[in-house]
mmCIF file of C-alpha atoms in Angstrom:
data_model
loop_
_atom_site.group_PDB
_atom_site.id
_atom_site.type_symbol
_atom_site.label_atom_id
_atom_site.label_comp_id
_atom_site.label_asym_id
_atom_site.label_seq_id
_atom_site.Cartn_x
_atom_site.Cartn_y
_atom_site.Cartn_z
ATOM 1 C CA MET V 18 -0.041 0.228 0.113
ATOM 2 C CA ILE V 19 1.061 3.496 -0.886
ATOM 3 C CA LYS V 20 2.222 5.713 2.141
ATOM 4 C CA GLY V 21 3.026 8.778 1.202
ATOM 5 C CA VAL V 22 5.044 10.559 -1.779
ATOM 6 C CA HIS V 23 8.879 11.231 -2.097
ATOM 7 C CA THR V 24 9.768 14.557 -4.020
ATOM 8 C CA MET V 25 12.920 15.950 -4.864
ATOM 9 C CA PHE V 26 14.352 19.508 -5.607
ATOM 10 C CA TYR V 27 17.409 19.154 -8.123
ATOM 11 C CA SER V 28 19.649 22.196 -7.548
ATOM 12 C CA SER V 29 22.882 23.438 -8.682
ATOM 13 C CA LYS V 30 23.533 24.499 -4.794
ATOM 14 C CA ALA V 31 22.163 21.566 -3.222
ATOM 15 C CA GLU V 32 24.100 21.751 0.020
ATOM 16 C CA GLU V 33 22.901 25.637 0.460
ATOM 17 C CA LEU V 34 19.079 24.466 -0.588
ATOM 18 C CA ARG V 35 19.337 21.896 2.283
ATOM 19 C CA ARG V 36 20.381 24.635 4.835
ATOM 20 C CA PHE V 37 17.465 27.043 3.343
ATOM 21 C CA ILE V 38 14.851 24.139 4.098
ATOM 22 C CA ARG V 39 15.978 23.286 7.151
ATOM 23 C CA ASP V 40 16.785 26.927 8.823
ATOM 24 C CA LYS V 41 14.838 29.105 7.024
ATOM 25 C CA LEU V 42 11.302 26.686 5.994
ATOM 26 C CA GLY V 43 11.962 24.907 9.393
ATOM 27 C CA LEU V 44 11.017 21.529 7.944
ATOM 28 C CA PRO V 45 12.126 18.865 10.570
ATOM 29 C CA TYR V 46 14.207 16.362 8.661
ATOM 30 C CA THR V 47 16.507 12.863 8.849
ATOM 31 C CA ASP V 48 20.370 13.479 8.607
ATOM 32 C CA VAL V 49 20.898 9.935 6.725
ATOM 33 C CA GLY V 50 24.900 10.733 6.637
ATOM 34 C CA GLY V 51 26.976 12.507 4.037
ATOM 35 C CA GLY V 52 24.879 16.018 4.284
ATOM 36 C CA TRP V 53 22.006 14.149 3.189
ATOM 37 C CA LEU V 54 18.812 15.861 4.970
ATOM 38 C CA ILE V 55 15.432 14.216 4.157
ATOM 39 C CA PHE V 56 12.954 16.132 5.086
ATOM 40 C CA ASP V 57 9.714 14.985 7.038
ATOM 41 C CA LEU V 58 6.601 16.847 5.210
ATOM 42 C CA PRO V 59 3.157 17.146 7.469
ATOM 43 C CA GLU V 60 1.226 15.772 4.544
ATOM 44 C CA ALA V 61 0.514 16.019 1.047
ATOM 45 C CA ASP V 62 -1.852 15.848 -1.495
ATOM 46 C CA LEU V 63 -1.257 15.027 -5.512
ATOM 47 C CA GLY V 64 -3.062 16.758 -8.562
ATOM 48 C CA CYS V 65 -2.908 15.542 -12.442
ATOM 49 C CA HIS V 66 -3.522 18.522 -14.538
ATOM 50 C CA GLU V 67 -4.270 18.426 -18.204
ATOM 51 C CA HIS V 68 -1.303 18.713 -20.629
ATOM 52 C CA ASP V 69 -2.103 21.298 -23.306
ATOM 53 C CA THR V 70 0.444 21.819 -26.579
ATOM 54 C CA HIS V 71 -1.885 25.278 -26.971
ATOM 55 C CA THR V 72 -1.040 26.845 -23.874
ATOM 56 C CA THR V 73 2.718 25.181 -22.465
ATOM 57 C CA SER V 74 5.595 24.250 -23.513
ATOM 58 C CA VAL V 75 6.016 21.706 -20.661
ATOM 59 C CA PRO V 76 6.372 18.743 -21.611
ATOM 60 C CA SER V 77 4.007 15.799 -20.708
ATOM 61 C CA GLY V 78 5.102 14.076 -17.344
ATOM 62 C CA THR V 79 6.716 16.889 -15.911
ATOM 63 C CA PRO V 80 6.479 17.167 -12.139
ATOM 64 C CA HIS V 81 5.571 20.447 -10.061
ATOM 65 C CA ILE V 82 6.241 20.826 -6.725
ATOM 66 C CA SER V 83 4.603 23.443 -4.500
ATOM 67 C CA PHE V 84 4.381 24.264 -0.822
ATOM 68 C CA TYR V 85 0.692 25.135 0.748
ATOM 69 C CA CYS V 86 -0.241 26.771 3.768
ATOM 70 C CA ASP V 87 -3.448 27.646 5.807
ATOM 71 C CA ASP V 88 -2.886 31.402 6.064
ATOM 72 C CA ILE V 89 -0.361 32.661 3.161
ATOM 73 C CA HIS V 90 -0.396 36.090 4.706
ATOM 74 C CA ARG V 91 0.778 35.080 7.792
ATOM 75 C CA THR V 92 3.308 32.184 6.398
ATOM 76 C CA VAL V 93 4.920 34.730 4.078
ATOM 77 C CA SER V 94 5.561 37.479 6.932
ATOM 78 C CA GLU V 95 7.132 34.584 8.911
ATOM 79 C CA LEU V 96 9.051 33.302 6.093
ATOM 80 C CA LYS V 97 10.508 36.994 5.403
ATOM 81 C CA GLU V 98 11.385 37.702 8.977
ATOM 82 C CA ARG V 99 13.589 34.560 8.422
ATOM 83 C CA GLY V 100 15.203 36.263 5.175
ATOM 84 C CA VAL V 101 13.254 34.416 2.513
ATOM 85 C CA GLU V 102 12.608 36.216 -0.849
ATOM 86 C CA PHE V 103 9.608 36.380 -2.873
ATOM 87 C CA THR V 104 9.681 36.975 -6.761
ATOM 88 C CA ASP V 105 5.863 38.368 -6.726
ATOM 89 C CA LYS V 106 2.773 39.369 -5.037
ATOM 90 C CA ILE V 107 -0.062 37.071 -3.617
ATOM 91 C CA THR V 108 -2.602 36.968 -6.215
ATOM 92 C CA ASP V 109 -5.973 34.644 -6.556
ATOM 93 C CA ALA V 110 -5.636 31.865 -8.883
ATOM 94 C CA GLY V 111 -9.034 30.800 -8.204
ATOM 95 C CA TRP V 112 -8.048 27.578 -6.693
ATOM 96 C CA GLY V 113 -6.350 29.539 -4.157
ATOM 97 C CA LEU V 114 -3.773 32.371 -3.326
ATOM 98 C CA VAL V 115 -0.419 32.007 -4.528
ATOM 99 C CA THR V 116 2.985 33.573 -4.606
ATOM 100 C CA HIS V 117 6.847 32.372 -5.300
ATOM 101 C CA PHE V 118 10.001 32.472 -3.411
ATOM 102 C CA ARG V 119 13.629 32.519 -4.482
ATOM 103 C CA VAL V 120 16.337 29.122 -3.179
ATOM 104 C CA PRO V 121 19.392 28.202 -3.805
ATOM 105 C CA GLY V 122 20.057 27.239 -7.266
ATOM 106 C CA ASP V 123 18.114 30.019 -8.608
ATOM 107 C CA PHE V 124 14.764 28.419 -9.155
ATOM 108 C CA GLU V 125 11.477 29.457 -7.598
ATOM 109 C CA ILE V 126 9.091 27.184 -5.278
ATOM 110 C CA GLU V 127 5.356 28.112 -5.527
ATOM 111 C CA LEU V 128 3.746 28.843 -2.178
ATOM 112 C CA TYR V 129 -0.101 28.499 -2.232
ATOM 113 C CA GLN V 130 -2.982 28.833 0.204
ATOM 114 C CA PRO V 131 -5.958 26.640 -1.262
ATOM 115 C CA SER V 132 -9.270 27.830 -1.499
ATOM 116 C CA TYR V 133 -10.374 23.976 -1.723
ATOM 117 C CA LYS V 134 -11.106 21.788 1.486
ATOM 118 C CA LYS V 135 -9.077 18.968 1.930
ATOM 119 C CA HIS V 136 -10.275 15.698 3.605
ATOM 120 C CA PRO V 137 -9.309 14.681 6.560
ATOM 121 C CA ARG V 138 -6.428 12.055 7.001
ATOM 122 C CA GLN V 139 -7.477 8.701 7.438
ATOM 123 C CA PRO V 140 -5.961 6.292 10.217
#
């Protein structure tokens, strides 16, 4: 039975990115040795979106990773206090409030507050 999802960011500055996630985002982790940190996430969800060659140049099968929160305004404020750089304003995408922040390796990660309700976790 599937128990969860393992996600991965490939970064030209992997060690810096691990420190960023540990220190700035504050995610708990397991040190598996050799500088490798595996971060524990409190929950996850998975969406499957249509691939439309008329509206995107992203190839079919391309993964997308984002973080979500309950209160995006509070979360953005707290992360800014820790030195996180946001690259755009919070906007309403219909399915949630969305923004992006920069991480080591010079790429951005999406942060959103969903407008949809998540089902409670089943034991």
